[in-house]
PDB file of C-alpha atoms in Angstrom:
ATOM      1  CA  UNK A 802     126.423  50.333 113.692  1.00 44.00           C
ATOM      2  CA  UNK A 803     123.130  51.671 115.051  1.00 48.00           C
ATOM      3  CA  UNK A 804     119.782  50.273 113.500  1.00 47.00           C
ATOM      4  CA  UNK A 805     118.065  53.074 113.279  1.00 56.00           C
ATOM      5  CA  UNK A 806     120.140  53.992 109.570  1.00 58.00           C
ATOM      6  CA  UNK A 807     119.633  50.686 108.606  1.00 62.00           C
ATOM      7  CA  UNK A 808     116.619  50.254 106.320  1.00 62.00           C
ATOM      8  CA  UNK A 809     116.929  46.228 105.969  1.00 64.00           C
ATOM      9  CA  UNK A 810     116.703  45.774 109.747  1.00 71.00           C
ATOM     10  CA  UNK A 811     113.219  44.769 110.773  1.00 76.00           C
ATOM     11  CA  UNK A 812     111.424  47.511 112.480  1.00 79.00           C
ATOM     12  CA  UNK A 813     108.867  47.320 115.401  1.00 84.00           C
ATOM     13  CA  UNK A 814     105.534  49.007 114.599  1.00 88.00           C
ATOM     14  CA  UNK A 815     103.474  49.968 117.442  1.00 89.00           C
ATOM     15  CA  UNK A 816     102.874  52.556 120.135  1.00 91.00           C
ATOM     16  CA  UNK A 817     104.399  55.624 118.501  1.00 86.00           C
ATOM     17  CA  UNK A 818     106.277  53.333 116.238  1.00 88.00           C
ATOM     18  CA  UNK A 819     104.469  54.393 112.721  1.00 87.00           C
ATOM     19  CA  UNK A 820     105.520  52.666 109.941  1.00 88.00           C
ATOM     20  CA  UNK A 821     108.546  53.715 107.915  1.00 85.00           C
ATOM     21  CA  UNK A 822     106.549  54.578 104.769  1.00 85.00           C
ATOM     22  CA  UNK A 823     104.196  56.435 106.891  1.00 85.00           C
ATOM     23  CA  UNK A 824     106.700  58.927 108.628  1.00 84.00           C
ATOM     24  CA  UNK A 825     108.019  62.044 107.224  1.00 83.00           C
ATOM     25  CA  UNK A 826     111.299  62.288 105.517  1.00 84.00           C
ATOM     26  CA  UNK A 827     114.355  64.173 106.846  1.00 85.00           C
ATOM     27  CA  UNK A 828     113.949  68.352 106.285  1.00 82.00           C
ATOM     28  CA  UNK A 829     109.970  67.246 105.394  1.00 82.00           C
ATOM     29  CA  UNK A 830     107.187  69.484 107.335  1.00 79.00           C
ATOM     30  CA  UNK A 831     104.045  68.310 107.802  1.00 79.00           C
ATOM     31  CA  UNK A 832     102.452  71.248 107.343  1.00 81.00           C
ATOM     32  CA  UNK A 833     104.084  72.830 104.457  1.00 79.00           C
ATOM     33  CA  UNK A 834     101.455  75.847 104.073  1.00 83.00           C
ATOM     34  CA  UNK A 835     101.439  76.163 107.997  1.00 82.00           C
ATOM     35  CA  UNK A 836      97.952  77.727 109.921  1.00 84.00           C
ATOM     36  CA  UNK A 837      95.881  79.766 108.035  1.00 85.00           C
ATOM     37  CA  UNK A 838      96.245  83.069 109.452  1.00 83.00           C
ATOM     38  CA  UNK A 839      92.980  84.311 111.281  1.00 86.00           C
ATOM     39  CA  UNK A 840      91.017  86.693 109.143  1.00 88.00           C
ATOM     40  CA  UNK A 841      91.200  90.388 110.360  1.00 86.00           C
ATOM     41  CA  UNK A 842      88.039  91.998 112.244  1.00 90.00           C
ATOM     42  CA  UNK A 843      87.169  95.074 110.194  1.00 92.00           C
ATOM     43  CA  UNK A 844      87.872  97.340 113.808  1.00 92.00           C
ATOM     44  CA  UNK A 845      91.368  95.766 113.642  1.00 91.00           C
ATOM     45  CA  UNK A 846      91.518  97.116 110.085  1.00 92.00           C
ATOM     46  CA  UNK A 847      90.487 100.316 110.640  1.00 92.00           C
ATOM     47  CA  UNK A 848      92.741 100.654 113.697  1.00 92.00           C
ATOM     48  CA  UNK A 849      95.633  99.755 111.726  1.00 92.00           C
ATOM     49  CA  UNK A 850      94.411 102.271 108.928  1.00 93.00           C
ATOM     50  CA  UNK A 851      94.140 105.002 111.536  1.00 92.00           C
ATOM     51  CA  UNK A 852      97.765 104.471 113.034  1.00 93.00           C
ATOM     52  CA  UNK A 853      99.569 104.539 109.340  1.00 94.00           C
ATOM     53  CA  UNK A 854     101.643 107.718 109.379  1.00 94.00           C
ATOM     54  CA  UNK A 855     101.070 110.551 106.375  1.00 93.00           C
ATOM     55  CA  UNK A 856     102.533 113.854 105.582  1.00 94.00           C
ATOM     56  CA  UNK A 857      99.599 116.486 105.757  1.00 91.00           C
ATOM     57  CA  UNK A 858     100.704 120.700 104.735  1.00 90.00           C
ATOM     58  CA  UNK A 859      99.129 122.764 107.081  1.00 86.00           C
ATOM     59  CA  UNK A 860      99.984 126.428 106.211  1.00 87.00           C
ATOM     60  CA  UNK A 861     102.372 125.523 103.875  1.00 89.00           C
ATOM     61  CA  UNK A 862     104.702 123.557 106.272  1.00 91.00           C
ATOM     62  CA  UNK A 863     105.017 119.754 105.989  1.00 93.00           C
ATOM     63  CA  UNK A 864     103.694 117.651 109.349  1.00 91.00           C
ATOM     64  CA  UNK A 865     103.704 114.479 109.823  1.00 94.00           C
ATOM     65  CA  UNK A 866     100.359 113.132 111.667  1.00 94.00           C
ATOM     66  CA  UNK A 867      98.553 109.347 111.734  1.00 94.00           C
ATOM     67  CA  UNK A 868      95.201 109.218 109.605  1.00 94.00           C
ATOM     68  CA  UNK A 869      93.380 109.446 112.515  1.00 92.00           C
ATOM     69  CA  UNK A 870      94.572 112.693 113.965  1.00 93.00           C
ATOM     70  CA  UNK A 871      94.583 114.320 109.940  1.00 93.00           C
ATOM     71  CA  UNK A 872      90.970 112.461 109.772  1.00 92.00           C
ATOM     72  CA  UNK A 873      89.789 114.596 113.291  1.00 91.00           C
ATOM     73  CA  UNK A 874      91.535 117.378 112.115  1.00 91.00           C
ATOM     74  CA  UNK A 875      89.605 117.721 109.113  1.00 92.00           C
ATOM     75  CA  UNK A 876      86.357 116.964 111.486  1.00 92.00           C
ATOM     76  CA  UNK A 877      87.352 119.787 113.452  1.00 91.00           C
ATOM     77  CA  UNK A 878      87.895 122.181 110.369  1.00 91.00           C
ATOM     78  CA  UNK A 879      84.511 121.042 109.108  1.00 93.00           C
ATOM     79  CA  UNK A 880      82.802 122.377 112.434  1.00 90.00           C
ATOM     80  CA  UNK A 881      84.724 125.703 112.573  1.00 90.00           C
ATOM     81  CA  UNK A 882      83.287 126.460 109.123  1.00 92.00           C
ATOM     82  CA  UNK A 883      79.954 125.629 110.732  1.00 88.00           C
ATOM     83  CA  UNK A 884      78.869 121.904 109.833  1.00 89.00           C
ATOM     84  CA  UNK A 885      76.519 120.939 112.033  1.00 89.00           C
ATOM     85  CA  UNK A 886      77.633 117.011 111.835  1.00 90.00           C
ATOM     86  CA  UNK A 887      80.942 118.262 112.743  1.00 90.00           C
ATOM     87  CA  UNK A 888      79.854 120.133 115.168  1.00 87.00           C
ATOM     88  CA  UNK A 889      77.546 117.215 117.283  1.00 88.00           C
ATOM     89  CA  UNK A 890      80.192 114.774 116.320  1.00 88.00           C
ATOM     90  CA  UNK A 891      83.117 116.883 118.078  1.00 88.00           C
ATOM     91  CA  UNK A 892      80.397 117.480 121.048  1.00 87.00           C
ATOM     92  CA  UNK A 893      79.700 114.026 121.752  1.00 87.00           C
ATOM     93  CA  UNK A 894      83.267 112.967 121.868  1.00 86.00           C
ATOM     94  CA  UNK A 895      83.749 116.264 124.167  1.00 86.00           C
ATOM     95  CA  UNK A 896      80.751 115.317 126.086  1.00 85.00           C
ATOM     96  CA  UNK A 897      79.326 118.987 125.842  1.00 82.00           C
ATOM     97  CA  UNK A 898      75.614 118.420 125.656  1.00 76.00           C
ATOM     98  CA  UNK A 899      73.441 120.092 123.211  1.00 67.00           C
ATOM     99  CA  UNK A 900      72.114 122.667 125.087  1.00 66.00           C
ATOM    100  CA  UNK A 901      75.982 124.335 126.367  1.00 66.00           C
ATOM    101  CA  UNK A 902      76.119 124.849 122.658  1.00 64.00           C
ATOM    102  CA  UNK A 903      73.054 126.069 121.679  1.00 64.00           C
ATOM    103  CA  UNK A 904      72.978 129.660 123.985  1.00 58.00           C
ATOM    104  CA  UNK A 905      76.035 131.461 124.190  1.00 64.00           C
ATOM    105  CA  UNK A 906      76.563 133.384 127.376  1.00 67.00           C
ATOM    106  CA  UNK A 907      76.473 137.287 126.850  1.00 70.00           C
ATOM    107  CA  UNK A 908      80.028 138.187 128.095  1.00 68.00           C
ATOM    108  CA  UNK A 909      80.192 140.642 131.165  1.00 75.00           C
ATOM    109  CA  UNK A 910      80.566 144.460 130.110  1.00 74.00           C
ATOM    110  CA  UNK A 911      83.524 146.585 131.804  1.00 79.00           C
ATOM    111  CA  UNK A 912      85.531 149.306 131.137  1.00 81.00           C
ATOM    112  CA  UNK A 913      87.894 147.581 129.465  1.00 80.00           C
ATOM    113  CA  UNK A 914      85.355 145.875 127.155  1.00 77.00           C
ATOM    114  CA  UNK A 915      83.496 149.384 126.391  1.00 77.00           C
ATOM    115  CA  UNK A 916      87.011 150.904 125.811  1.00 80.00           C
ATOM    116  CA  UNK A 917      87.731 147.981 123.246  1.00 80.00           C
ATOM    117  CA  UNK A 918      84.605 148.311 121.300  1.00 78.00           C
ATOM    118  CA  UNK A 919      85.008 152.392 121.215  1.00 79.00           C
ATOM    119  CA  UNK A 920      88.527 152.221 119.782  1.00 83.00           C
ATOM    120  CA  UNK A 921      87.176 149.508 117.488  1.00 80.00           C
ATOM    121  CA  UNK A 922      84.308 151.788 116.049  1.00 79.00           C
ATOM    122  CA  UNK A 923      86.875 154.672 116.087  1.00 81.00           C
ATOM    123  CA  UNK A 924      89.233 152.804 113.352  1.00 81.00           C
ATOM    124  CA  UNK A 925      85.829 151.239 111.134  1.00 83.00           C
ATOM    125  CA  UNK A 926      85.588 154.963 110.979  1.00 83.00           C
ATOM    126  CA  UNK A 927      88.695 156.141 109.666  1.00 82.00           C
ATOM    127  CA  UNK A 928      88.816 152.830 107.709  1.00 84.00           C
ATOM    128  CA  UNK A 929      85.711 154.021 105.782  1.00 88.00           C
ATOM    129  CA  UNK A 930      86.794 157.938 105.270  1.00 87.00           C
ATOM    130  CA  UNK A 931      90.251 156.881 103.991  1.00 86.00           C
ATOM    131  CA  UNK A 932      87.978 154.285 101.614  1.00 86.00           C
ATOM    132  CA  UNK A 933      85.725 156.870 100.712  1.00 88.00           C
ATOM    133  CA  UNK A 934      88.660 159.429  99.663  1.00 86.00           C
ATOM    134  CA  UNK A 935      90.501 156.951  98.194  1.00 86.00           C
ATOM    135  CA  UNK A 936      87.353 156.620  95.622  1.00 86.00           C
ATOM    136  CA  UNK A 937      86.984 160.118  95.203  1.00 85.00           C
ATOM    137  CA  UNK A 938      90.888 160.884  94.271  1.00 83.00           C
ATOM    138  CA  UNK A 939      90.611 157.761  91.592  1.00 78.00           C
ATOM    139  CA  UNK A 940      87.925 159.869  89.914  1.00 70.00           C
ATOM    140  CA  UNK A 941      89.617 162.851  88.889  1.00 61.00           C
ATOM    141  CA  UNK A 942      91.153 162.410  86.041  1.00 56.00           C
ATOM    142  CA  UNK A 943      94.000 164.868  86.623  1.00 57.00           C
ATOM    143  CA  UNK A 944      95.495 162.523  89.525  1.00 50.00           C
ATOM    144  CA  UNK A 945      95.746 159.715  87.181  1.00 52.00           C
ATOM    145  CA  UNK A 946      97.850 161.703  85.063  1.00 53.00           C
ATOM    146  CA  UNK A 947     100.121 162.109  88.357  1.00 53.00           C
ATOM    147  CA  UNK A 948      99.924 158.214  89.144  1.00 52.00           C
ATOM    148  CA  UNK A 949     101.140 157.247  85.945  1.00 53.00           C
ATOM    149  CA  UNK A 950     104.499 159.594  86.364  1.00 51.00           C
ATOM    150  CA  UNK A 951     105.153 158.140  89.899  1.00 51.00           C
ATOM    151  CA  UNK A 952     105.510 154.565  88.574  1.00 48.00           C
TER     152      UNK A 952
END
């Protein structure tokens, strides 16, 4: 028989020798609650916040994005619509200064340009006369007769 299972036997106490009252029990911890967990920085929350995945409709299709890109998404909306927070915030991440926004360069004129902006004015043009008859053929009051049979 071995001494250590038998409690009657005298026992040494000493160097690493605690006495038998003292030591744990068999399956015991000795730190039942364990360590305390170190509190969370408030960047380390907000980084886990950002990389949580959510399901954002653009256009009427479902994508699935983190917070973060749906949060600089909605940035970037903000300074399309012309918010001018948006709009330095977006800049300073881009590191475009202030004054690249500020004056636009005139583009470069060429034939190609001129024959855009012709054909452009040529179609406000007959855009407008087709408006304009369009409001003149609702007036008469004969034509509305002939609407009504058509439908």
């Amino acid at each position: 028989m071995s001494t250590e299972n038998d409690p009657d036997e005298p026992y040494d106490v000493g160097y690493k020798k605690p006495p038998k009252h003292t030591q744990w029990s068999k399956g015991q911890s000795g730190n039942p609650t364990g360590k305390k967990k170190k509190e969370q920085s408030l960047l380390d929350q907000l980084k886990e916040l950002s990389a949580k995945e959510i399901v954002v409709h653009q256009n009427g299709v479902a994508v699935t994005m983190t917070q973060g890109e749906a949060m600089l998404v909605a940035v970037f909306n903000k300074a399309m619509n012309g918010d001018l927070g948006s709009i330095k915030f977006i800049s300073q991440i881009l590191g475009i200064s202030d004054a690249d926004l500020s004056v636009p360069k005139a583009p470069e004129l060429s034939e190609n340009l001129l024959g855009v902006l012709k054909t452009h004015a040529d179609w406000v043009g007959v855009v407008e006369t087709a408006h304009s008859e369009l409001a003149e053929n609702s007036d008469h009051p004969e034509n509305e007769e002939n609407d009504d049979a058509a439908y």
